[in-house]
Coordinates of N, CA and C in Angstrom, one line a residue:
X1 N 121.3 107.4 76.5 CA 120.8 107.6 75.1 C 121.1 106.5 74.2
X2 N 122.2 105.8 74.4 CA 122.5 104.7 73.5 C 121.5 103.6 73.6
X3 N 121.0 103.4 74.8 CA 120.0 102.3 75.1 C 118.7 102.6 74.3
X4 N 118.3 103.9 74.3 CA 117.1 104.3 73.6 C 117.3 104.1 72.1
X5 N 118.4 104.5 71.5 CA 118.6 104.3 70.1 C 118.7 102.9 69.7
X6 N 119.4 102.1 70.5 CA 119.5 100.6 70.3 C 118.1 100.0 70.3
X7 N 117.3 100.3 71.3 CA 116.0 99.7 71.5 C 115.1 100.1 70.3
X8 N 115.2 101.4 69.9 CA 114.4 101.8 68.7 C 114.8 101.1 67.4
X9 N 116.1 100.9 67.3 CA 116.6 100.2 66.1 C 116.2 98.7 66.0
X10 N 116.1 98.1 67.2 CA 115.8 96.7 67.2 C 114.3 96.4 67.4
X11 N 113.6 97.5 67.8 CA 112.1 97.4 68.0 C 111.8 96.8 69.4
X12 N 112.8 96.7 70.2 CA 112.5 96.2 71.6 C 112.1 97.3 72.5
X13 N 111.3 96.9 73.5 CA 110.9 97.9 74.5 C 111.9 97.9 75.6
X14 N 112.1 99.1 76.2 CA 113.1 99.2 77.3 C 112.4 98.9 78.6
X15 N 113.1 98.2 79.5 CA 112.6 98.0 80.8 C 113.1 99.3 81.6
X16 N 112.2 99.8 82.4 CA 112.5 101.0 83.2 C 113.6 100.6 84.2
X17 N 114.5 101.5 84.4 CA 115.5 101.3 85.4 C 115.0 102.0 86.7
X18 N 115.2 101.4 87.8 CA 114.7 102.0 89.0 C 115.3 103.4 89.2
X19 N 114.6 104.3 89.6 CA 115.0 105.7 89.8 C 115.1 106.0 91.3
X20 N 116.2 106.6 91.7 CA 116.3 107.0 93.1 C 115.8 108.5 93.1
X21 N 114.7 108.6 93.8 CA 114.0 109.9 93.8 C 114.7 110.8 94.9
X22 N 114.5 112.1 94.8 CA 115.1 113.0 95.8 C 114.7 112.5 97.2
X23 N 115.6 112.8 98.1 CA 115.5 112.4 99.5 C 114.1 112.8 100.1
X24 N 113.7 114.0 100.0 CA 112.4 114.4 100.6 C 111.2 113.5 100.1
X25 N 111.2 113.2 98.8 CA 110.2 112.4 98.2 C 110.2 111.0 98.8
X26 N 111.4 110.4 98.9 CA 111.6 109.1 99.5 C 111.1 109.1 101.0
X27 N 111.4 110.1 101.7 CA 110.9 110.2 103.1 C 109.4 110.2 103.2
X28 N 108.8 111.0 102.3 CA 107.3 111.1 102.2 C 106.7 109.7 101.9
X29 N 107.3 109.0 101.0 CA 106.8 107.7 100.6 C 107.0 106.7 101.7
X30 N 108.0 106.8 102.5 CA 108.2 105.9 103.6 C 107.2 106.3 104.7
X31 N 107.0 107.5 105.0 CA 106.0 107.9 105.9 C 104.6 107.4 105.5
X32 N 104.3 107.5 104.2 CA 103.0 107.1 103.7 C 102.8 105.6 104.0
X33 N 103.9 104.8 103.7 CA 103.9 103.4 104.0 C 103.6 103.1 105.4
X34 N 104.2 103.8 106.3 CA 104.0 103.6 107.8 C 102.6 103.9 108.2
X35 N 102.1 105.1 107.7 CA 100.7 105.5 108.0 C 99.7 104.4 107.5
X36 N 100.0 103.9 106.4 CA 99.1 102.9 105.8 C 99.0 101.6 106.6
X37 N 100.2 101.2 107.1 CA 100.3 99.9 107.8 C 99.9 100.1 109.3
X38 N 100.4 101.1 110.0 CA 100.1 101.3 111.4 C 100.6 102.7 111.8
X39 N 99.8 103.7 111.8 CA 100.3 105.1 112.1 C 100.8 105.2 113.5
X40 N 100.3 104.3 114.4 CA 100.8 104.5 115.8 C 102.3 104.1 116.0
X41 N 102.9 103.5 115.0 CA 104.3 103.2 115.0 C 105.2 104.2 114.3
X42 N 104.6 105.3 113.8 CA 105.3 106.3 113.1 C 106.5 106.9 113.9
X43 N 106.3 107.1 115.2 CA 107.4 107.6 116.1 C 108.5 106.5 116.1
X44 N 108.2 105.3 116.2 CA 109.2 104.2 116.3 C 110.0 104.2 115.0
X45 N 109.3 104.2 113.8 CA 110.0 104.2 112.6 C 110.8 105.4 112.3
X46 N 110.3 106.6 112.7 CA 111.1 107.8 112.6 C 112.4 107.7 113.4
X47 N 112.3 107.3 114.6 CA 113.5 107.1 115.4 C 114.4 106.1 114.9
X48 N 113.9 105.0 114.3 CA 114.7 104.0 113.7 C 115.5 104.6 112.5
X49 N 114.8 105.3 111.6 CA 115.4 106.0 110.5 C 116.5 106.9 110.9
X50 N 116.3 107.7 112.0 CA 117.3 108.6 112.5 C 118.5 107.8 113.0
X51 N 118.3 106.7 113.7 CA 119.4 105.9 114.2 C 120.2 105.4 113.1
X52 N 119.6 104.9 112.0 CA 120.4 104.4 110.9 C 121.2 105.6 110.2
X53 N 120.5 106.7 110.0 CA 121.2 107.9 109.4 C 122.3 108.4 110.3
X54 N 122.1 108.4 111.6 CA 123.2 108.8 112.5 C 124.4 107.8 112.5
X55 N 124.0 106.6 112.4 CA 125.1 105.5 112.4 C 125.8 105.4 111.1
X56 N 125.1 105.6 110.0 CA 125.6 105.5 108.7 C 125.2 106.7 107.9
X57 N 125.9 107.8 108.1 CA 125.4 109.1 107.4 C 125.3 109.0 105.9
X58 N 126.1 108.2 105.2 CA 126.0 108.1 103.8 C 125.0 107.1 103.3
X59 N 124.2 106.5 104.2 CA 123.3 105.5 103.7 C 122.1 106.2 103.0
X60 N 121.4 105.4 102.2 CA 120.2 105.9 101.5 C 119.0 105.2 102.0
X61 N 117.9 105.9 102.2 CA 116.6 105.3 102.6 C 115.9 105.1 101.3
X62 N 115.5 103.9 100.9 CA 114.8 103.6 99.7 C 113.5 102.8 99.9
X63 N 112.7 102.7 98.9 CA 111.6 101.7 98.9 C 111.9 100.7 97.9
X64 N 111.9 99.4 98.3 CA 112.3 98.3 97.3 C 111.1 98.0 96.4
X65 N 111.2 97.2 95.4 CA 110.1 97.0 94.5 C 108.9 96.3 95.1
X66 N 109.0 95.8 96.3 CA 107.9 95.2 97.0 C 107.2 96.2 98.0
X67 N 107.7 97.4 97.9 CA 107.1 98.5 98.8 C 107.6 98.5 100.2
X68 N 108.7 97.9 100.5 CA 109.3 97.8 101.8 C 110.4 98.8 101.9
X69 N 110.4 99.7 103.0 CA 111.5 100.6 103.2 C 112.8 99.9 103.5
X70 N 113.9 100.4 102.9 CA 115.2 99.7 103.2 C 116.3 100.8 103.3
X71 N 117.4 100.4 103.8 CA 118.6 101.3 103.9 C 119.7 100.6 103.2
X72 N 120.5 101.4 102.5 CA 121.5 100.9 101.6 C 122.8 101.7 101.7
X73 N 123.9 101.0 101.7 CA 125.2 101.6 101.5 C 126.1 100.5 100.9
X74 N 126.5 100.7 99.7 CA 127.2 99.6 98.9 C 126.4 98.3 98.9
X75 N 125.1 98.5 98.8 CA 124.2 97.4 98.8 C 123.3 97.5 100.0
X76 N 122.3 96.6 100.1 CA 121.3 96.7 101.2 C 122.0 96.4 102.5
X77 N 121.6 97.3 103.5 CA 122.1 97.1 104.9 C 121.0 96.5 105.7
X78 N 119.8 97.1 105.6 CA 118.7 96.7 106.5 C 117.4 97.1 105.8
X79 N 116.3 96.6 106.4 CA 114.9 97.0 105.9 C 114.0 97.1 107.1
X80 N 112.9 97.7 107.0 CA 111.9 97.5 108.1 C 110.5 97.3 107.5
X81 N 109.7 96.6 108.3 CA 108.3 96.3 107.9 C 107.5 96.7 109.2
X82 N 106.4 97.3 108.9 CA 105.5 97.7 110.0 C 104.4 96.6 110.2
X83 N 104.2 96.1 111.4 CA 103.2 95.2 111.8 C 102.2 95.8 112.7
X84 N 101.3 94.9 113.3 CA 100.3 95.4 114.1 C 100.8 96.0 115.4
X85 N 101.8 95.3 116.0 CA 102.3 95.7 117.3 C 103.8 96.1 117.4
X86 N 104.5 95.9 116.3 CA 105.9 96.1 116.3 C 106.4 96.5 114.9
X87 N 107.7 96.9 114.9 CA 108.4 97.1 113.6 C 109.4 96.0 113.5
X88 N 109.4 95.3 112.4 CA 110.4 94.3 112.1 C 111.6 95.0 111.4
X89 N 112.7 95.1 112.1 CA 113.9 95.7 111.5 C 114.8 94.5 111.1
X90 N 114.9 94.3 109.8 CA 115.6 93.1 109.3 C 116.9 93.4 108.6
X91 N 117.7 92.4 108.5 CA 119.0 92.5 107.9 C 119.1 91.4 106.8
X92 N 119.3 91.8 105.5 CA 119.3 90.8 104.5 C 120.5 89.8 104.6
X93 N 121.6 90.2 105.3 CA 122.7 89.3 105.5 C 122.8 89.0 107.0
X94 N 121.7 88.8 107.6 CA 121.6 88.6 109.1 C 122.4 87.4 109.6
X95 N 122.4 86.3 108.8 CA 123.2 85.2 109.3 C 124.7 85.4 109.4
X96 N 125.1 86.4 108.7 CA 126.6 86.7 108.7 C 127.0 87.7 109.8
X97 N 126.0 88.2 110.5 CA 126.3 89.3 111.5 C 126.6 88.6 112.8
X98 N 127.6 89.2 113.5 CA 127.9 88.8 114.9 C 126.8 89.3 115.8
X99 N 126.2 88.5 116.7 CA 125.1 88.9 117.5 C 125.3 88.4 119.0
X100 N 126.3 88.9 119.7 CA 126.6 88.4 121.0 C 125.4 88.6 122.0
X101 N 124.6 89.7 121.7 CA 123.5 90.0 122.6 C 122.2 89.2 122.3
X102 N 122.3 88.4 121.2 CA 121.2 87.5 120.8 C 119.9 88.3 120.5
X103 N 120.1 89.4 119.8 CA 118.9 90.3 119.4 C 118.2 89.7 118.2
X104 N 118.9 89.1 117.3 CA 118.4 88.6 116.0 C 117.5 87.4 116.2
X105 N 116.4 87.4 115.4 CA 115.4 86.3 115.4 C 115.3 85.9 113.9
X106 N 114.8 84.7 113.7 CA 114.5 84.2 112.4 C 115.2 82.9 112.1
X107 N 114.7 82.2 111.1 CA 115.2 80.9 110.8 C 115.5 80.7 109.3
X108 N 115.4 81.7 108.6 CA 115.6 81.7 107.1 C 117.1 81.4 106.8
X109 N 117.3 81.3 105.5 CA 118.7 81.0 105.0 C 119.6 82.2 105.2
X110 N 119.2 83.4 105.1 CA 120.1 84.6 105.2 C 119.5 85.6 106.1
X111 N 118.2 85.9 106.0 CA 117.6 87.0 106.7 C 117.5 86.8 108.3
X112 N 117.7 87.9 109.0 CA 117.4 87.9 110.4 C 116.8 89.2 110.8
X113 N 116.1 89.3 111.9 CA 115.4 90.5 112.2 C 115.3 90.7 113.7
X114 N 115.0 92.0 114.1 CA 114.8 92.4 115.5 C 113.4 93.0 115.5
X115 N 112.6 92.6 116.5 CA 111.3 93.2 116.6 C 111.4 94.4 117.6
X116 N 111.0 95.6 117.0 CA 111.1 96.8 117.8 C 109.7 97.2 118.2
X117 N 109.4 97.2 119.4 CA 108.0 97.6 119.9 C 107.9 99.0 120.5
X118 N 109.1 99.5 120.9 CA 109.0 100.9 121.4 C 110.4 101.6 121.2
X119 N 110.4 102.9 121.2 CA 111.6 103.7 120.9 C 112.7 103.4 121.8
X120 N 112.5 103.0 123.0 CA 113.5 102.7 124.0 C 114.5 101.6 123.5
X121 N 113.9 100.7 122.8 CA 114.8 99.6 122.3 C 115.9 100.1 121.4
X122 N 115.7 101.2 120.7 CA 116.6 101.8 119.8 C 117.8 102.4 120.5
X123 N 117.8 102.5 121.8 CA 118.9 103.0 122.6 C 120.0 101.9 122.8
X124 N 119.6 100.7 122.6 CA 120.5 99.5 122.8 C 121.7 99.6 121.9
X125 N 122.9 99.7 122.5 CA 124.1 99.8 121.7 C 124.3 98.6 120.8
X126 N 123.8 97.4 121.2 CA 123.9 96.2 120.4 C 123.2 96.3 119.1
X127 N 122.1 97.1 119.0 CA 121.4 97.3 117.8 C 122.3 98.1 116.8
X128 N 122.9 99.2 117.4 CA 123.8 100.0 116.6 C 125.0 99.1 116.1
X129 N 125.5 98.2 116.9 CA 126.5 97.4 116.5 C 126.1 96.4 115.3
X130 N 124.9 96.0 115.3 CA 124.4 95.2 114.2 C 124.4 96.0 112.9
X131 N 124.0 97.2 113.0 CA 124.0 98.1 111.8 C 125.4 98.3 111.3
X132 N 126.3 98.6 112.2 CA 127.7 98.8 111.8 C 128.3 97.5 111.2
X133 N 127.9 96.4 111.7 CA 128.4 95.1 111.2 C 127.9 94.8 109.8
X134 N 126.6 95.2 109.5 CA 126.1 95.1 108.2 C 126.8 96.0 107.2
X135 N 127.2 97.2 107.7 CA 128.0 98.1 106.8 C 129.4 97.5 106.6
X136 N 130.0 97.0 107.6 CA 131.3 96.3 107.5 C 131.3 95.2 106.4
X137 N 130.2 94.4 106.4 CA 130.1 93.3 105.4 C 130.0 93.9 104.0
X138 N 129.3 95.0 103.9 CA 129.1 95.6 102.5 C 130.4 96.3 102.1
X139 N 131.2 96.8 103.1 CA 132.5 97.4 102.8 C 133.4 96.3 102.2
X140 N 133.5 95.2 102.9 CA 134.4 94.1 102.4 C 133.8 93.4 101.2
X141 N 132.5 93.2 101.1 CA 131.9 92.5 100.0 C 130.6 93.2 99.5
X142 N 130.8 94.3 98.7 CA 129.6 95.0 98.3 C 128.6 94.1 97.6
X143 N 127.3 94.4 97.9 CA 126.2 93.6 97.3 C 125.6 94.4 96.2
X144 N 125.5 94.0 95.0 CA 124.9 94.8 93.9 C 123.4 94.9 94.2
X145 N 122.8 96.0 93.8 CA 121.4 96.2 93.9 C 120.9 97.0 92.7
X146 N 119.8 96.6 92.1 CA 119.3 97.4 91.0 C 118.6 98.7 91.5
X147 N 118.4 98.8 92.8 CA 117.8 100.0 93.4 C 118.7 101.1 93.5
X148 N 120.0 100.8 93.6 CA 121.0 101.8 93.9 C 121.5 102.5 92.7
X149 N 121.9 103.7 92.7 CA 122.5 104.4 91.6 C 123.9 103.8 91.3
X150 N 124.3 103.8 90.1 CA 125.7 103.3 89.7 C 126.7 104.1 90.4
X151 N 127.7 103.5 91.0 CA 128.8 104.3 91.6 C 129.5 105.2 90.5
X152 N 129.9 106.4 90.9 CA 130.5 107.3 90.0 C 131.9 106.7 89.6
X153 N 132.1 106.8 88.3 CA 133.4 106.3 87.7 C 133.3 104.9 87.2
X154 N 132.1 104.3 87.2 CA 131.9 103.0 86.7 C 131.1 103.0 85.5

């Protein structure tokens, strides 16, 4: 409320803060994204979302400002993008992750990804380990995100 009063007093317009919508609405928006990109990969993306939720129960599934589904816990953990023949499951801090199985691809400064072509690939324990390593990074060094709600007590 203070922001509204201050903005009114100064004549400035408020920038909208990102809102975290209820879980069911987010899931519908993610499903709509997948159907729009490639509906044949809906089973793969659903299984991927279940894997992340099972691995990190307190994680949030969100849509970032660019319309890309992402997972967060104390900051971004991972994201996915739907392509013609595969789902790109990416890690914003991918270069910091241990990857003994050499699953990660990419040459960027920080991002790395795994191409998921079928649900069977999601059974690989090394993929689960990558998710857990991303969570461990955020536990040690949380990454701020404008998409996430403020932590309680701050």
